[in-house]
Protein backbone atom coordinates (compact mmCIF):
# COMPACT_ATOMS: atom_id res chain seq x y z
CA MET A 1 -50.65 -1.81 75.78
CA LEU A 2 -52.85 1.20 76.81
CA LYS A 3 -53.18 2.33 73.15
CA ARG A 4 -54.27 -1.12 72.09
CA LEU A 5 -56.80 -1.20 74.85
CA LEU A 6 -58.18 2.22 73.94
CA LYS A 7 -58.30 1.23 70.30
CA LEU A 8 -60.64 -1.64 71.14
CA PHE A 9 -63.15 0.90 72.37
CA THR A 10 -62.54 3.67 69.83
CA ASP A 11 -63.11 1.18 66.97
CA ARG A 12 -66.42 0.27 68.53
CA LYS A 13 -67.63 3.78 69.47
CA TYR A 14 -71.29 3.13 68.53
CA TRP A 15 -71.41 0.01 70.63
CA VAL A 16 -69.71 1.89 73.61
CA ARG A 17 -72.24 4.65 73.21
CA GLN A 18 -75.18 2.18 73.32
CA ILE A 19 -74.00 0.38 76.43
CA VAL A 20 -73.18 3.57 78.28
CA VAL A 21 -76.63 4.96 77.48
CA ALA A 22 -78.23 1.69 78.53
CA GLY A 23 -76.31 1.80 81.80
CA ILE A 24 -77.42 5.36 82.50
CA SER A 25 -80.96 4.47 81.52
CA GLY A 26 -80.92 1.56 84.06
CA SER A 27 -79.47 3.76 86.82
CA VAL A 28 -81.94 6.51 86.30
CA ALA A 29 -84.81 4.02 86.24
CA TRP A 30 -83.60 2.66 89.55
CA ILE A 31 -83.55 6.10 91.13
CA ILE A 32 -86.95 7.14 89.84
CA GLY A 33 -88.57 3.77 90.57
CA ASP A 34 -87.23 3.76 94.16
CA ALA A 35 -88.34 7.34 94.75
CA LEU A 36 -91.89 6.95 93.43
CA VAL A 37 -92.71 3.36 94.20
CA PRO A 38 -91.88 1.33 97.34
CA ASN A 39 -89.02 -0.99 96.38
CA GLY A 40 -89.62 -0.29 92.73
CA GLY A 41 -86.07 0.39 91.64
CA VAL A 42 -85.17 -3.14 90.80
CA VAL A 43 -88.21 -3.79 88.57
CA ALA A 44 -87.81 -0.39 86.84
CA ALA A 45 -84.13 -1.04 86.13
CA ILE A 46 -84.83 -4.55 84.78
CA VAL A 47 -87.59 -3.26 82.47
CA SER A 48 -85.48 -0.39 81.29
CA THR A 49 -82.66 -2.77 80.38
CA LEU A 50 -85.11 -5.05 78.48
CA SER A 51 -86.89 -2.30 76.66
CA ILE A 52 -84.05 0.11 75.51
CA ARG A 53 -83.11 -0.38 71.87
CA ILE A 54 -81.01 1.50 69.40
CA SER A 55 -83.83 3.67 68.24
CA LEU A 56 -86.78 5.59 69.64
CA HIS A 57 -89.24 3.71 67.37
CA LYS A 58 -88.05 0.26 68.52
CA SER A 59 -87.92 1.25 72.14
CA LEU A 60 -91.51 2.53 71.92
CA ARG A 61 -92.56 -0.83 70.65
CA GLU A 62 -90.62 -2.75 73.21
CA GLY A 63 -91.84 -0.53 75.99
CA PHE A 64 -95.43 -1.08 74.87
CA GLY A 65 -94.78 -4.80 74.79
CA GLN A 66 -93.45 -4.68 78.33
CA ILE A 67 -96.51 -2.76 79.53
CA VAL A 68 -98.96 -5.13 77.79
CA GLY A 69 -97.05 -8.08 79.07
CA THR A 70 -96.96 -6.78 82.67
CA ALA A 71 -100.57 -5.91 82.77
CA ILE A 72 -101.57 -9.38 81.56
CA GLY A 73 -98.91 -11.09 83.68
CA ALA A 74 -99.94 -9.24 86.78
CA GLY A 75 -103.58 -10.26 86.39
CA VAL A 76 -102.79 -13.90 85.66
CA ALA A 77 -100.24 -14.01 88.58
CA LEU A 78 -102.80 -12.62 91.05
CA LEU A 79 -105.41 -15.14 89.85
CA THR A 80 -103.15 -18.16 90.09
CA VAL A 81 -101.73 -17.17 93.48
CA SER A 82 -105.25 -16.68 94.85
CA LEU A 83 -106.24 -20.18 93.64
CA PHE A 84 -103.08 -22.13 94.46
CA ASN A 85 -101.09 -19.91 96.90
CA PHE A 86 -97.45 -19.18 96.20
CA GLY A 87 -95.46 -22.25 95.12
CA PHE A 88 -94.40 -24.42 92.20
CA LEU A 89 -97.99 -25.06 91.12
CA ALA A 90 -98.70 -21.34 90.93
CA VAL A 91 -95.52 -20.74 88.89
CA GLY A 92 -96.32 -23.49 86.46
CA THR A 93 -99.95 -22.46 86.06
CA THR A 94 -98.98 -18.86 85.61
CA ILE A 95 -96.70 -19.66 82.65
CA ILE A 96 -99.34 -21.85 81.03
CA PHE A 97 -102.06 -19.27 81.53
CA CYS A 98 -99.85 -16.49 80.12
CA ALA A 99 -99.09 -18.57 76.99
CA VAL A 100 -102.84 -19.13 76.41
CA VAL A 101 -103.72 -15.51 77.03
CA ALA A 102 -100.89 -14.30 74.74
CA ARG A 103 -102.09 -16.64 71.96
CA ALA A 104 -105.71 -15.71 72.37
CA LEU A 105 -104.90 -11.98 72.10
CA HIS A 106 -102.65 -12.56 69.06
CA LEU A 107 -99.64 -10.94 70.76
CA GLY A 108 -96.56 -10.87 68.65
CA GLU A 109 -93.24 -12.47 69.51
CA VAL A 110 -92.10 -9.43 71.53
CA ALA A 111 -95.04 -9.21 73.91
CA SER A 112 -95.59 -12.96 74.16
CA VAL A 113 -92.14 -13.31 75.63
CA ASN A 114 -92.78 -10.38 78.06
CA VAL A 115 -95.98 -11.87 79.41
CA PRO A 116 -94.55 -14.89 81.31
CA VAL A 117 -91.34 -13.03 82.27
CA THR A 118 -93.22 -10.03 83.83
CA ALA A 119 -95.66 -12.42 85.44
CA LEU A 120 -92.87 -14.25 87.20
CA ILE A 121 -91.44 -10.87 88.36
CA VAL A 122 -94.88 -9.98 89.73
CA ILE A 123 -95.45 -13.42 91.29
CA GLY A 124 -92.24 -13.12 93.41
CA PRO A 125 -92.32 -13.37 97.21
CA GLY A 126 -94.81 -11.17 98.98
CA ILE A 127 -97.36 -11.15 96.12
CA SER A 128 -100.51 -9.15 96.89
CA GLY A 129 -102.78 -6.74 95.15
CA SER A 130 -100.75 -3.72 96.26
CA THR A 131 -97.41 -5.44 95.34
CA ALA A 132 -98.72 -6.19 91.90
CA VAL A 133 -99.72 -2.59 91.38
CA HIS A 134 -96.36 -1.39 92.62
CA ARG A 135 -94.55 -3.61 90.15
CA LEU A 136 -96.84 -2.57 87.38
CA LEU A 137 -96.00 1.13 88.09
CA SER A 138 -92.31 0.27 88.26
CA THR A 139 -92.68 -1.34 84.78
CA LEU A 140 -94.23 1.76 83.46
CA ILE A 141 -91.39 3.86 84.89
CA GLY A 142 -88.75 1.61 83.45
CA ALA A 143 -90.27 1.51 80.02
CA GLY A 144 -90.69 5.31 79.99
CA VAL A 145 -87.12 5.90 81.01
CA ALA A 146 -85.90 3.50 78.26
CA ILE A 147 -88.01 5.27 75.63
CA PHE A 148 -86.48 8.61 76.65
CA PHE A 149 -82.84 7.47 76.64
CA SER A 150 -83.15 5.40 73.44
CA TYR A 151 -83.11 8.77 71.58
CA PHE A 152 -79.44 9.14 72.60
CA SER A 153 -78.30 5.58 71.80
CA VAL A 154 -77.07 6.44 68.36
CA PRO A 155 -76.16 9.76 66.73
CA ASN A 156 -77.97 8.97 63.43
CA THR A 157 -81.59 9.35 62.50
CA PRO A 158 -83.61 6.36 61.17
CA ILE A 159 -83.16 7.74 57.62
CA ASP A 160 -79.42 7.98 58.11
CA ARG A 161 -79.32 4.43 59.52
CA ALA A 162 -81.27 3.16 56.53
CA ARG A 163 -78.96 5.05 54.11
CA ASN A 164 -75.85 3.53 55.81
CA GLN A 165 -77.24 0.04 55.66
CA ILE A 166 -78.10 0.36 52.03
CA LYS A 167 -74.70 1.81 51.23
CA THR A 168 -72.83 -0.91 53.08
CA VAL A 169 -74.69 -3.82 51.53
CA SER A 170 -74.60 -2.23 47.98
CA GLU A 171 -70.84 -1.82 48.23
CA LYS A 172 -70.57 -5.51 49.08
CA ALA A 173 -72.75 -6.45 46.17
CA ALA A 174 -70.69 -4.37 43.76
CA GLU A 175 -67.52 -5.92 45.06
CA LEU A 176 -68.95 -9.41 44.66
CA LEU A 177 -69.91 -8.70 41.07
CA ALA A 178 -66.43 -7.35 40.40
CA ARG A 179 -64.88 -10.60 41.76
CA MET A 180 -67.25 -12.66 39.66
CA SER A 181 -66.26 -10.62 36.57
CA GLU A 182 -62.56 -11.22 37.19
CA GLY A 183 -63.19 -14.91 37.90
CA VAL A 184 -65.15 -15.42 34.65
CA ALA A 185 -62.45 -13.66 32.64
CA ALA A 186 -59.69 -15.77 34.24
CA GLY A 187 -61.54 -19.07 34.06
CA TYR A 188 -63.20 -19.79 37.39
CA THR A 189 -63.75 -23.16 39.09
CA GLN A 190 -66.77 -24.68 40.84
CA LYS A 191 -65.11 -23.93 44.12
CA ASP A 192 -64.84 -20.26 43.22
CA ALA A 193 -68.51 -20.17 42.15
CA GLY A 194 -69.49 -21.84 45.44
CA LYS A 195 -67.79 -19.06 47.42
CA TRP A 196 -69.60 -16.45 45.33
CA LEU A 197 -72.96 -18.08 45.89
CA ALA A 198 -72.33 -18.37 49.65
CA GLN A 199 -71.46 -14.71 49.82
CA ALA A 200 -74.51 -13.68 47.73
CA ARG A 201 -76.72 -15.67 50.15
CA LEU A 202 -75.31 -13.74 53.09
CA LEU A 203 -76.10 -10.50 51.29
CA VAL A 204 -79.73 -11.50 50.78
CA GLU A 205 -79.98 -12.29 54.49
CA GLU A 206 -79.45 -8.52 55.08
CA VAL A 207 -82.83 -7.83 53.37
CA PRO A 208 -85.03 -8.15 56.45
CA ALA A 209 -82.82 -5.69 58.42
CA ILE A 210 -82.91 -3.25 55.53
CA ARG A 211 -86.67 -3.52 55.22
CA SER A 212 -87.17 -3.07 58.92
CA GLN A 213 -85.02 0.03 58.98
CA ALA A 214 -86.74 1.47 55.95
CA VAL A 215 -90.15 0.86 57.58
CA GLU A 216 -88.89 2.55 60.74
CA ALA A 217 -87.62 5.57 58.82
CA ARG A 218 -91.02 6.01 57.11
CA SER A 219 -92.95 5.58 60.45
CA HIS A 220 -90.63 7.99 62.17
CA ALA A 221 -91.15 10.62 59.53
CA ARG A 222 -94.95 10.45 59.87
CA TRP A 223 -94.99 11.72 63.55
CA PHE A 224 -91.60 13.34 64.27
CA PRO A 225 -91.87 17.03 63.36
CA THR A 226 -88.31 17.54 62.14
CA ALA A 227 -88.27 14.45 59.89
CA GLU A 228 -88.60 14.85 56.10
CA LYS A 229 -91.45 12.68 54.83
CA ASP A 230 -90.35 12.91 51.18
CA VAL A 231 -86.81 11.80 52.03
CA ALA A 232 -88.21 8.97 54.12
CA GLU A 233 -90.42 7.73 51.27
CA GLU A 234 -87.47 7.88 48.84
CA MET A 235 -85.37 5.89 51.24
CA TYR A 236 -88.21 3.28 51.63
CA ILE A 237 -88.23 2.83 47.76
CA GLU A 238 -84.49 2.74 47.80
CA GLY A 239 -84.62 -0.14 50.30
CA ILE A 240 -86.99 -2.04 48.04
CA ALA A 241 -84.76 -1.39 45.06
CA THR A 242 -81.74 -2.69 47.02
CA GLU A 243 -83.68 -5.85 47.91
CA HIS A 244 -84.36 -6.43 44.22
CA THR A 245 -80.74 -5.85 43.37
CA LEU A 246 -79.40 -8.25 45.97
CA VAL A 247 -81.81 -11.01 44.73
CA GLN A 248 -80.48 -10.56 41.20
CA VAL A 249 -76.88 -10.66 42.36
CA ARG A 250 -77.61 -13.99 44.11
CA THR A 251 -79.36 -15.31 40.97
CA ILE A 252 -76.24 -14.44 38.88
CA ALA A 253 -73.98 -16.28 41.45
CA ARG A 254 -76.28 -19.29 41.25
CA THR A 255 -76.21 -19.20 37.40
CA LEU A 256 -72.39 -19.13 37.33
CA PHE A 257 -72.31 -22.04 39.84
CA ASP A 258 -74.68 -24.10 37.66
CA SER A 259 -72.59 -23.32 34.59
CA ALA A 260 -69.46 -24.51 36.41
CA VAL A 261 -71.19 -27.70 37.39
CA GLU A 262 -72.19 -28.32 33.80
CA GLY A 263 -68.69 -27.91 32.43
CA GLY A 264 -68.01 -24.20 32.49
CA ILE A 265 -68.72 -21.15 30.27
CA ALA A 266 -67.88 -21.30 26.55
CA ASP A 267 -64.66 -19.39 25.73
CA SER A 268 -66.50 -17.30 23.11
CA THR A 269 -68.80 -15.74 25.73
CA LYS A 270 -66.43 -15.37 28.70
CA LYS A 271 -65.26 -11.91 27.78
CA GLN A 272 -68.77 -10.53 27.19
CA ILE A 273 -70.04 -12.01 30.50
CA ALA A 274 -67.08 -10.51 32.34
CA VAL A 275 -67.72 -7.13 30.75
CA ALA A 276 -71.41 -7.26 31.57
CA LEU A 277 -70.71 -8.17 35.21
CA SER A 278 -68.11 -5.47 35.52
CA ALA A 279 -70.58 -2.87 34.08
CA ALA A 280 -73.24 -3.97 36.63
CA SER A 281 -70.75 -3.70 39.44
CA TYR A 282 -69.76 -0.15 38.44
CA ALA A 283 -73.40 0.83 38.03
CA ILE A 284 -74.14 -0.18 41.69
CA SER A 285 -71.00 1.61 42.99
CA ALA A 286 -71.80 4.78 41.03
CA HIS A 287 -75.39 4.69 42.30
CA VAL A 288 -74.19 4.55 45.93
CA GLU A 289 -71.40 7.07 45.60
CA LYS A 290 -72.92 9.35 43.06
CA PRO A 291 -69.73 11.09 41.95
CA ASP A 292 -70.16 14.54 40.36
CA ASP A 293 -68.52 13.65 37.10
CA ILE A 294 -71.12 11.02 36.21
CA ASN A 295 -73.47 13.71 34.91
CA ASP A 296 -70.82 14.91 32.42
CA PHE A 297 -71.18 11.76 30.30
CA SER A 298 -73.90 11.24 27.70
CA THR A 299 -74.81 7.78 29.12
CA SER A 300 -75.21 6.74 32.72
CA PRO A 301 -73.61 3.68 34.30
CA THR A 302 -76.89 1.93 34.27
CA ASP A 303 -77.13 2.57 30.49
CA ASP A 304 -73.65 1.08 30.09
CA ALA A 305 -74.75 -2.02 32.05
CA ARG A 306 -77.70 -2.40 29.77
CA GLU A 307 -75.59 -2.04 26.71
CA ALA A 308 -73.07 -4.64 27.94
CA GLY A 309 -76.00 -6.97 28.54
CA SER A 310 -77.31 -6.43 25.03
CA ALA A 311 -73.83 -7.21 23.63
CA LEU A 312 -73.73 -10.36 25.63
CA ALA A 313 -77.17 -11.38 24.31
CA GLU A 314 -76.07 -10.78 20.71
CA THR A 315 -72.90 -12.92 21.18
CA LEU A 316 -75.03 -15.70 22.73
CA ILE A 317 -77.41 -15.68 19.83
CA GLU A 318 -74.63 -15.58 17.24
CA ASP A 319 -72.91 -18.59 18.85
CA GLY A 320 -76.19 -20.45 19.22
CA LYS A 321 -75.11 -23.28 16.85
CA ASP A 322 -71.77 -23.91 18.47
CA VAL A 323 -72.70 -23.58 22.18
CA ASP A 324 -74.81 -25.83 24.34
CA GLN A 325 -78.41 -24.61 24.58
CA GLU A 326 -78.48 -24.70 28.36
CA GLN A 327 -75.40 -22.53 28.46
CA ILE A 328 -77.21 -19.99 26.14
CA ILE A 329 -80.24 -19.99 28.41
CA ARG A 330 -78.02 -19.34 31.48
CA GLY A 331 -76.26 -16.49 29.58
CA LEU A 332 -79.56 -14.92 28.68
CA SER A 333 -80.62 -15.26 32.29
CA ILE A 334 -77.63 -13.18 33.30
CA VAL A 335 -78.61 -10.57 30.75
CA SER A 336 -82.11 -10.47 32.29
CA ASN A 337 -80.61 -10.18 35.74
CA ILE A 338 -78.40 -7.29 34.72
CA ASP A 339 -81.36 -5.48 33.12
CA ARG A 340 -83.31 -5.78 36.38
CA ILE A 341 -80.38 -4.45 38.40
CA ALA A 342 -80.29 -1.46 36.11
CA ASP A 343 -84.01 -0.91 36.38
CA SER A 344 -83.89 -1.15 40.14
CA LEU A 345 -81.02 1.39 40.34
CA ASP A 346 -82.95 3.74 38.11
CA GLN A 347 -86.13 3.02 39.99
CA ASN A 348 -88.16 2.99 36.76
CA SER A 349 -89.59 -0.55 37.19
CA PRO A 350 -93.30 -0.80 38.07
CA ALA A 351 -92.33 -3.70 40.32
CA LEU A 352 -90.89 -1.16 42.76
CA LYS A 353 -93.71 1.28 43.18
CA ASP A 354 -96.86 -0.37 41.81
CA VAL A 355 -96.60 -3.47 44.07
CA ILE A 356 -97.31 -3.02 47.73
CA THR A 357 -94.39 -4.26 49.81
CA PRO A 358 -95.34 -5.94 53.09
CA ASP A 359 -94.38 -4.33 56.39
CA GLU A 360 -92.54 -6.18 59.06
CA PRO A 361 -93.66 -9.73 59.63
CA ALA A 362 -96.55 -10.11 62.07
CA LYS A 363 -94.42 -12.00 64.58
CA ALA A 364 -92.13 -8.98 65.07
CA LYS A 365 -95.03 -6.77 66.11
CA VAL A 366 -96.42 -6.34 69.63
CA LEU A 367 -99.83 -7.23 68.31
CA GLU A 368 -99.98 -9.56 65.26
CA VAL A 369 -103.67 -8.55 64.68
CA SER A 370 -104.86 -5.07 65.41
CA PRO A 371 -107.31 -4.59 68.34
CA LEU A 372 -109.99 -3.28 65.91
CA GLU A 373 -109.73 -6.35 63.75
CA GLN A 374 -109.79 -8.67 66.75
CA THR A 375 -112.94 -6.88 68.09
CA ALA A 376 -114.62 -7.03 64.69
CA THR A 377 -113.91 -10.73 64.39
CA LEU A 378 -115.16 -11.50 67.90
CA TRP A 379 -118.41 -9.39 67.25
CA ASN A 380 -118.99 -11.32 64.03
CA ARG A 381 -118.69 -14.58 65.86
CA ILE A 382 -121.16 -13.43 68.50
CA LYS A 383 -123.67 -12.36 65.84
CA ARG A 384 -123.40 -15.63 63.98
CA SER A 385 -123.87 -17.59 67.21
CA ALA A 386 -126.84 -15.43 68.14
CA GLN A 387 -128.47 -15.88 64.75
CA LYS A 388 -128.08 -19.68 64.92
CA TYR A 389 -129.55 -19.73 68.47
CA PHE A 390 -132.56 -17.56 67.75
């Protein structure tokens, strides 16, 4: 019984580490907050718990969001309490004002949530100018403690976390292609193809997390002295290549599903499709693992995948008279998908490096629009209004 209980925690050592660090961070924030600010321990501990994340980069962003939210929330809270006194009307008005201010300043999803929450903390019983200042200072303490302890939340660097994410999802993609290869060779059903398509969709849902981690790795390398910028940039491109690979795997799964709906794949092309899918699966696995003996061969796994795709295309063209035209088009689509997978693994496609990949979505940032851009937009509006008036 004891061994089983211990195993529950040893199997989740990263999670255990994170909650232990979060607990220590909250406790330290309480001690420091109570020591430096009158009755500031509770607010500092709350903000520390809300701000701490699994990385220094994310905790900095969350901490900044907490500070921005608290500053705005404290001002709005003091204004509404001075107008309506403390009560249900002040609470409701505070929430509405906070939402309006957050929208006007183009705060992202992170800070927009923090504004009303911290305002309600500030608006608590005994609200006054000094109380608001005390709670604002407590927020700064809690955010600072969370930023410090977030460095110890996980043992890996942002680059290592990005590498682990890419390796995990690539292994799943390779395994899925292998199952599709076996299924095509054995004669798959529409139900089998539906399962493959569902699994491929789940893989594509990992793309935002991979992109976010790759962006974090690159941002971290820019200002952290021990980080390697070249490695971070390589990992960023690797993340983009993985995204392209996952999309192609999903497209292949969709093509096989459509073929099953229309009556299945012709017997003359089953073997070649299975071989091509198997070659693509091995190419992804070899790219992730990079075994030493790969360099001993004259051709690489990605070259083998391209050759298997070319053999499939030749078979489809030769059987053009005897096979339904739509099935030929679907088969050639698979050939194109495998070529793109190989190009993504080799990172020789202009689509990876010549096209700017967007950063995180605006809603995930503390400020959806930069302060400089907001100021410039406001100044242009003032100038236009002045010109019309005069």
